[in-house]
XYZ file of C-alpha atoms in Angstrom:
358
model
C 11.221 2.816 21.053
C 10.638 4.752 17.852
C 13.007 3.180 16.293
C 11.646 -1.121 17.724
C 8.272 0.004 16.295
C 8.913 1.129 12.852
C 11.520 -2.146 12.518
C 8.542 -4.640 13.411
C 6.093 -3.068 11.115
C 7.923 -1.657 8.355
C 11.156 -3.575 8.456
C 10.942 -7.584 8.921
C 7.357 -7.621 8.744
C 8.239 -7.611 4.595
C 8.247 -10.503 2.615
C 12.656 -10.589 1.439
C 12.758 -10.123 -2.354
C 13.939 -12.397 -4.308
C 15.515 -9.616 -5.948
C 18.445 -9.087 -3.209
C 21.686 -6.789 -3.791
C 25.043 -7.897 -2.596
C 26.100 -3.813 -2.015
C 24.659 -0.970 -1.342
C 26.397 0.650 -3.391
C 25.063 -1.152 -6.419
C 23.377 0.901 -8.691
C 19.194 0.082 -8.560
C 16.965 1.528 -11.311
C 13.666 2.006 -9.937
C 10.922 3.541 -11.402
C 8.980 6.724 -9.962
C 5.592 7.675 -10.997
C 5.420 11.418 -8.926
C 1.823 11.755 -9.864
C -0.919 14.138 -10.010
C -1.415 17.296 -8.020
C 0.715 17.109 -4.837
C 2.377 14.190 -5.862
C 5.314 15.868 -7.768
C 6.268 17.586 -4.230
C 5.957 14.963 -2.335
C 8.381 12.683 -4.689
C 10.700 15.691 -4.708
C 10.961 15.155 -0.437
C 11.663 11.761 -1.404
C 14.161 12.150 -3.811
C 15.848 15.147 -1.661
C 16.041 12.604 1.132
C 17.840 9.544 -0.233
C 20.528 11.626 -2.170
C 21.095 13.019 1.370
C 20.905 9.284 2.809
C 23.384 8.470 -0.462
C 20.392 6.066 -1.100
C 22.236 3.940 -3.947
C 18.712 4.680 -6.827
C 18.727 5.571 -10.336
C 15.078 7.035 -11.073
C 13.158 6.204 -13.775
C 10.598 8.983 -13.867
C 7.116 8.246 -15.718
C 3.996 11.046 -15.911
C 0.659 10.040 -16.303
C -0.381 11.541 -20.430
C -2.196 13.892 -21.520
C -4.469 11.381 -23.727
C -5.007 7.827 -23.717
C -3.494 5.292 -24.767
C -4.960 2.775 -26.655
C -2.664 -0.308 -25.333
C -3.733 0.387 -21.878
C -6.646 2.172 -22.254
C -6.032 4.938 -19.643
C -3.776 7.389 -19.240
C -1.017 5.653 -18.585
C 1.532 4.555 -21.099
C 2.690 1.498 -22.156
C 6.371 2.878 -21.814
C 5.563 3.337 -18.244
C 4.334 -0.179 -17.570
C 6.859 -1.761 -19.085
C 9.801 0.340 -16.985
C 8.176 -1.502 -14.060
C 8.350 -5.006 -15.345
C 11.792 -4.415 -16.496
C 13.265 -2.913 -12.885
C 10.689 -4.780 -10.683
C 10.544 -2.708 -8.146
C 8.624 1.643 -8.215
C 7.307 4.385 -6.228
C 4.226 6.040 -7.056
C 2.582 9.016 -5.645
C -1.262 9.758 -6.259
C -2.685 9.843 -8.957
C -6.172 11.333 -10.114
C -8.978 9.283 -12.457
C -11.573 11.877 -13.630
C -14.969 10.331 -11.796
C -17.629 9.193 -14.254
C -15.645 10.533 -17.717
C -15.835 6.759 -19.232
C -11.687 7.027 -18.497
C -10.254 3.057 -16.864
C -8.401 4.031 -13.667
C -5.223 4.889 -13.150
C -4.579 2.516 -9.845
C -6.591 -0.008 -11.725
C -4.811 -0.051 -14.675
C -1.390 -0.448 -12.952
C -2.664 -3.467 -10.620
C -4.181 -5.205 -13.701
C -1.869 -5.135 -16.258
C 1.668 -5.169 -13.655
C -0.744 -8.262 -12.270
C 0.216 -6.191 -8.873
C -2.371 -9.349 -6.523
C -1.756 -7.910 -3.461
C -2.100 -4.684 -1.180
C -0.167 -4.681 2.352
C -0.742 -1.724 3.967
C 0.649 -1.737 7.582
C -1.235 -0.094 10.272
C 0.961 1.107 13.188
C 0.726 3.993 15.828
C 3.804 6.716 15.568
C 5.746 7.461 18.367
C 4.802 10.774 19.301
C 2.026 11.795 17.274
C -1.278 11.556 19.314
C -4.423 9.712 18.518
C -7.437 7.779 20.008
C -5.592 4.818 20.284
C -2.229 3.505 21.222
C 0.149 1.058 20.220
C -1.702 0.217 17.294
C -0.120 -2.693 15.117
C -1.695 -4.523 12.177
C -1.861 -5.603 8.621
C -4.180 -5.475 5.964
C -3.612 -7.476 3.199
C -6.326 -6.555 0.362
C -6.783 -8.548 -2.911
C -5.658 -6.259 -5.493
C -7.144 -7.481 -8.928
C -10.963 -8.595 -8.810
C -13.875 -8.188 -6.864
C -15.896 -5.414 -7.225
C -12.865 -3.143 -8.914
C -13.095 -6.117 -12.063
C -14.133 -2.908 -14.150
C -16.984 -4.992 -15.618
C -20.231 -2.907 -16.014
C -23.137 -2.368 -18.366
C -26.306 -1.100 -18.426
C -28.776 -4.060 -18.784
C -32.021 -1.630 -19.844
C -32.444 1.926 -19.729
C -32.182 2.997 -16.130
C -30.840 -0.237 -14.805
C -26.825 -0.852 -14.522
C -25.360 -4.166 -13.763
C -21.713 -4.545 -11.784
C -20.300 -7.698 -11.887
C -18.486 -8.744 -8.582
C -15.775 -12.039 -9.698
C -13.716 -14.288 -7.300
C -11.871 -16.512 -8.108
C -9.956 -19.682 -6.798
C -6.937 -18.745 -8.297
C -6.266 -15.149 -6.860
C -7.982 -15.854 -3.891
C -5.881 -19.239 -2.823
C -2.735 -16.431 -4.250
C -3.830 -14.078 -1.718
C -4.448 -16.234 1.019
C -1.466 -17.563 0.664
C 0.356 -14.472 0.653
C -1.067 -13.560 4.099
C -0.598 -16.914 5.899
C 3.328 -17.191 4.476
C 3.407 -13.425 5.636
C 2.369 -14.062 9.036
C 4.816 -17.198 9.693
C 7.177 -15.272 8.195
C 7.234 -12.534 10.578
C 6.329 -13.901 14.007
C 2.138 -12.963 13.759
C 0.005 -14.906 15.592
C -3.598 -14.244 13.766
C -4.615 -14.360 10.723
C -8.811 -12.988 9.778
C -10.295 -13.474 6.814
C -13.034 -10.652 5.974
C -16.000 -11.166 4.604
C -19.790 -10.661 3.893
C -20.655 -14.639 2.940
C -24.185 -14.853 5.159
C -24.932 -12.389 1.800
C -22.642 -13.208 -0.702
C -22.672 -17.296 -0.373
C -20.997 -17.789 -3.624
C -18.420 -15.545 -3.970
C -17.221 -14.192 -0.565
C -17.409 -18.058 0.037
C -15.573 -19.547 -2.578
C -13.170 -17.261 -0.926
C -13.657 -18.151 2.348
C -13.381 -21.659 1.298
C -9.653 -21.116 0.136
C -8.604 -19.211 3.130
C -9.243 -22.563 5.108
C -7.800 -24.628 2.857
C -4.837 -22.499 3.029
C -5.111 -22.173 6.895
C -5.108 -26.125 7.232
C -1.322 -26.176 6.102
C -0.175 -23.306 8.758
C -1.359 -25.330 12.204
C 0.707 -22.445 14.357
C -1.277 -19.647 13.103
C -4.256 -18.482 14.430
C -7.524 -18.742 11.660
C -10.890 -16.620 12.416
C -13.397 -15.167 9.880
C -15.048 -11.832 10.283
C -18.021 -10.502 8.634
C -17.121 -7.176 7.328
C -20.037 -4.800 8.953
C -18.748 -6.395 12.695
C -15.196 -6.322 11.716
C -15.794 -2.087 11.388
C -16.955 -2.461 14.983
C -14.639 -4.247 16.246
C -11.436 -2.282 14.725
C -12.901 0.875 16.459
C -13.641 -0.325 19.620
C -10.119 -2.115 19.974
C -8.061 -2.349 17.223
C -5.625 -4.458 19.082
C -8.230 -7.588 18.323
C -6.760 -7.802 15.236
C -2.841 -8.725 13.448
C -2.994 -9.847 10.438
C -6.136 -9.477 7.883
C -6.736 -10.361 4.543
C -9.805 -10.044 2.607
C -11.565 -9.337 -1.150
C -10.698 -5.736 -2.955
C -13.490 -3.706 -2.064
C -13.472 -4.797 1.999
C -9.689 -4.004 1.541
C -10.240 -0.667 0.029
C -12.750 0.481 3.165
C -10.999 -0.961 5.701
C -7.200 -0.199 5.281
C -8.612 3.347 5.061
C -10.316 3.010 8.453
C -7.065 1.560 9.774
C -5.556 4.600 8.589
C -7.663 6.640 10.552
C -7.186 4.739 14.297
C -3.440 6.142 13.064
C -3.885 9.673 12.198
C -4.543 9.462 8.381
C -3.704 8.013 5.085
C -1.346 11.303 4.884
C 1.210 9.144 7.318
C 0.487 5.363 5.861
C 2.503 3.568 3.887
C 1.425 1.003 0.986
C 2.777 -1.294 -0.977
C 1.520 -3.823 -3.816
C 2.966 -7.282 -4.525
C 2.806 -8.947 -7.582
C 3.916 -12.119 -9.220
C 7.583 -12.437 -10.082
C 9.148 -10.385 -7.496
C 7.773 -6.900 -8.677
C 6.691 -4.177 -5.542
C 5.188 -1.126 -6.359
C 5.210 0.973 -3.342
C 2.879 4.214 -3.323
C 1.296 6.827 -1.079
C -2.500 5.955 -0.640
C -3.901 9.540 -0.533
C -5.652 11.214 -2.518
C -3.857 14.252 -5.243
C -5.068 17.184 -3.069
C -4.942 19.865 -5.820
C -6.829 22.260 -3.407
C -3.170 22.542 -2.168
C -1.071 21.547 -5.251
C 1.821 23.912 -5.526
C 1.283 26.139 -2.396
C 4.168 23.658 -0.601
C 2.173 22.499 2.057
C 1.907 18.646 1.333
C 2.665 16.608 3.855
C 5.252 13.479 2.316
C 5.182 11.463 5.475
C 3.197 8.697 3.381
C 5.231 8.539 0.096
C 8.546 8.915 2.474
C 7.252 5.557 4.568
C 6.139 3.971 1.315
C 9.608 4.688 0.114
C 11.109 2.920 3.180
C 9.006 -0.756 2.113
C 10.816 0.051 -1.515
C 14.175 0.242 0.214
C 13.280 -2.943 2.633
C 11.942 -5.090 -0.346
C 15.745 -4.202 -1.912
C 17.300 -5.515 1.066
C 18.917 -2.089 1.301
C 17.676 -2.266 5.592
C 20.242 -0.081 6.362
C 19.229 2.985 4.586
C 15.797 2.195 4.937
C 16.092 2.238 8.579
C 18.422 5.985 8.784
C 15.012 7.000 6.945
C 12.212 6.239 9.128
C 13.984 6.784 11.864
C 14.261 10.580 10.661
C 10.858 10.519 10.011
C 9.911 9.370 13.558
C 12.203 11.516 14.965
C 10.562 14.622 13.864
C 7.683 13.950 13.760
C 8.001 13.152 17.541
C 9.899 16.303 17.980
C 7.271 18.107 17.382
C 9.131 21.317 15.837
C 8.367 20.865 12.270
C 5.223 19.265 11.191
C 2.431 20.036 8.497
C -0.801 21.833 8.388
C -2.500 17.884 8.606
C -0.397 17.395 11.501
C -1.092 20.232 13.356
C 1.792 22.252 12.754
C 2.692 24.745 10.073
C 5.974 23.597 8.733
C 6.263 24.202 4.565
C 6.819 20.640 2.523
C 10.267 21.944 2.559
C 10.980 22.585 5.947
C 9.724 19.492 6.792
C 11.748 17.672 4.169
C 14.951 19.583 5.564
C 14.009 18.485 9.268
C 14.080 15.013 7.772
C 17.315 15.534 6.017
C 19.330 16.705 9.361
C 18.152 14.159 11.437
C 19.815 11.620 8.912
């Protein structure tokens, strides 16, 4: 059962890459960004797991700087973005943008300039872990590179800031597209487009206005629009009204988290970002937690499932699946679990629990 769930959300429910390896025993470099506070823990789990799983990855590890750098204006270095470009496929734990210092963000910086257009975050109750709701299954598919999260502010007069919101035709119809091919793809029935257009009538309906133009040329699937406030509703009072949704950066951002709480938390959902060209950037969508940083009580379950997409988009479905399944299986189990998920299991011992039920 564990197992049938995972496989339909995690497993086929991923776009193939064009990228595809004829052995798994071909050497893959991928690169790993472990991140701020917890994150260098957590990407240690991972690592510790697929040598155990004789997961066939060479890591490329990249830290976030000390200062910034002026080609990419953030922390992050150049170096870094361009070891993702040239292996096309990474990992990256969470990182931390100081609120308010004037510094570009982290995330933001990686989905602009790696051109990363899409965020598919899959939604999906765990076998064995209790919540609210049951057999939750869904997609959100966010719009990774305007909106809101353009980065364009100013102040237009002393007291009074402007923010400019931009959609366009071009990443919108990309998006749109993304999610429609994604659904036919992978045997969903629904696709709903989020919005707030009764408000917004130019932007959130140019973007409307390409998800039924895209929607015209996939008859089978099922097309609905949902204005954001009553899509909030709707996802708490019966989450199984929904399958596939796609929808502008900032609705993206809000609601995948929501999702993530029908599920127990963003500490046990995976994420991963498409771009253009065949390049998947996997991370954990939490937040750096250096309350706990270094006490070994982080719980990996996100970065580990984020690491299964990676291992998916490389066609390498065997390992990927001996992973999650040892995930779900302990998880279920019961015996060892983190503070988060009730238990009081060390990052370690949890990672180990992991590692025998390989």
């Amino acid at each position: 059962m564990a197992s049938q769930i995972l496989r339909r959300t995690l497993g086929s429910r991923y776009l193939s890459n064009p990228r595809a390896f004829s052995s798994a025993s071909t050497p893959i470099r991928a690169t790993l960004f472990p991140g701020d506070g917890i994150g260098p823990e957590i990407a240690e789990s991972v690592k510790q797991v697929f040598q155990a799983a004789e997961v066939p990855i060479e890591w490329e590890e990249h830290y976030v700087g000390t200062e910034i750098d002026p080609r990419t204006q953030s922390f992050l270095t150049w170096e870094s973005l361009e070891s993702v470009r040239r292996n096309r496929v990474g990992l990256k734990g969470p990182m931390a943008t100081p609120i308010g210092k004037g510094h570009r963000s982290l995330n933001l910086t990686l989905r602009k300039e790696l051109n990363l257009y899409a965020n598919v975050r899959p939604c999906y109750s765990l076998p064995g872990y209790k919540t609210r709701y049951d057999n939750v299954d869904l997609i959100t598919i966010r719009e990774n590179t305007e909106g809101e999260y353009s980065g364009l502010e100013h102040q237009v007069v002393r007291g009074v800031v402007e923010s400019l919101k931009i959609i366009t035709r071009q990443a919108s119809l990309r998006v749109a597209e993304y999610a429609f091919h994604y659904a036919k793809a992978h045997g969903r029935e629904r696709v709903s487009a989020i919005h707030k257009a009764n408000i917004m009538q130019k932007t959130d309906g140019l973007f409307l206005k390409c998800c039924r133009e895209v929607a015209e040329k996939y008859p089978e699937i099922q097309y609905e629009e949902v204005v954001i406030d009553n899509c909030c509703m709707m996802l708490v009072k019966n989450p199984a009204l929904f399958d596939v949704l796609v929808m502008p950066n900032l609705y993206g951002d809000i609601i995948s988290d929501l999702c993530a709480g029908l599920i127990g938390g963003l500490g046990l959902t995976p994420s991963c970002n498409i771009g253009e060209g065949g390049i998947a950037l996997a991370e954990a969508v939490h937040g750096s937690a250096p309350d706990i940083a270094g006490k070994n009580l982080a719980n990996p379950t996100a970065l580990l499932l984020s690491s299964v997409t990676m291992l998916r988009h490389l066609d390498l479905h065997d390992k990927a699946e001996s992973i999650q399944n040892a995930i779900l299986n302990t998880i279920a189990e019961g015996k060892y679990r983190t503070a988060d998920l009730g238990g009081s299991s060390k990052t370690t011992e949890f990672t180990k629990a992991i590692i025998d039920h390989l």
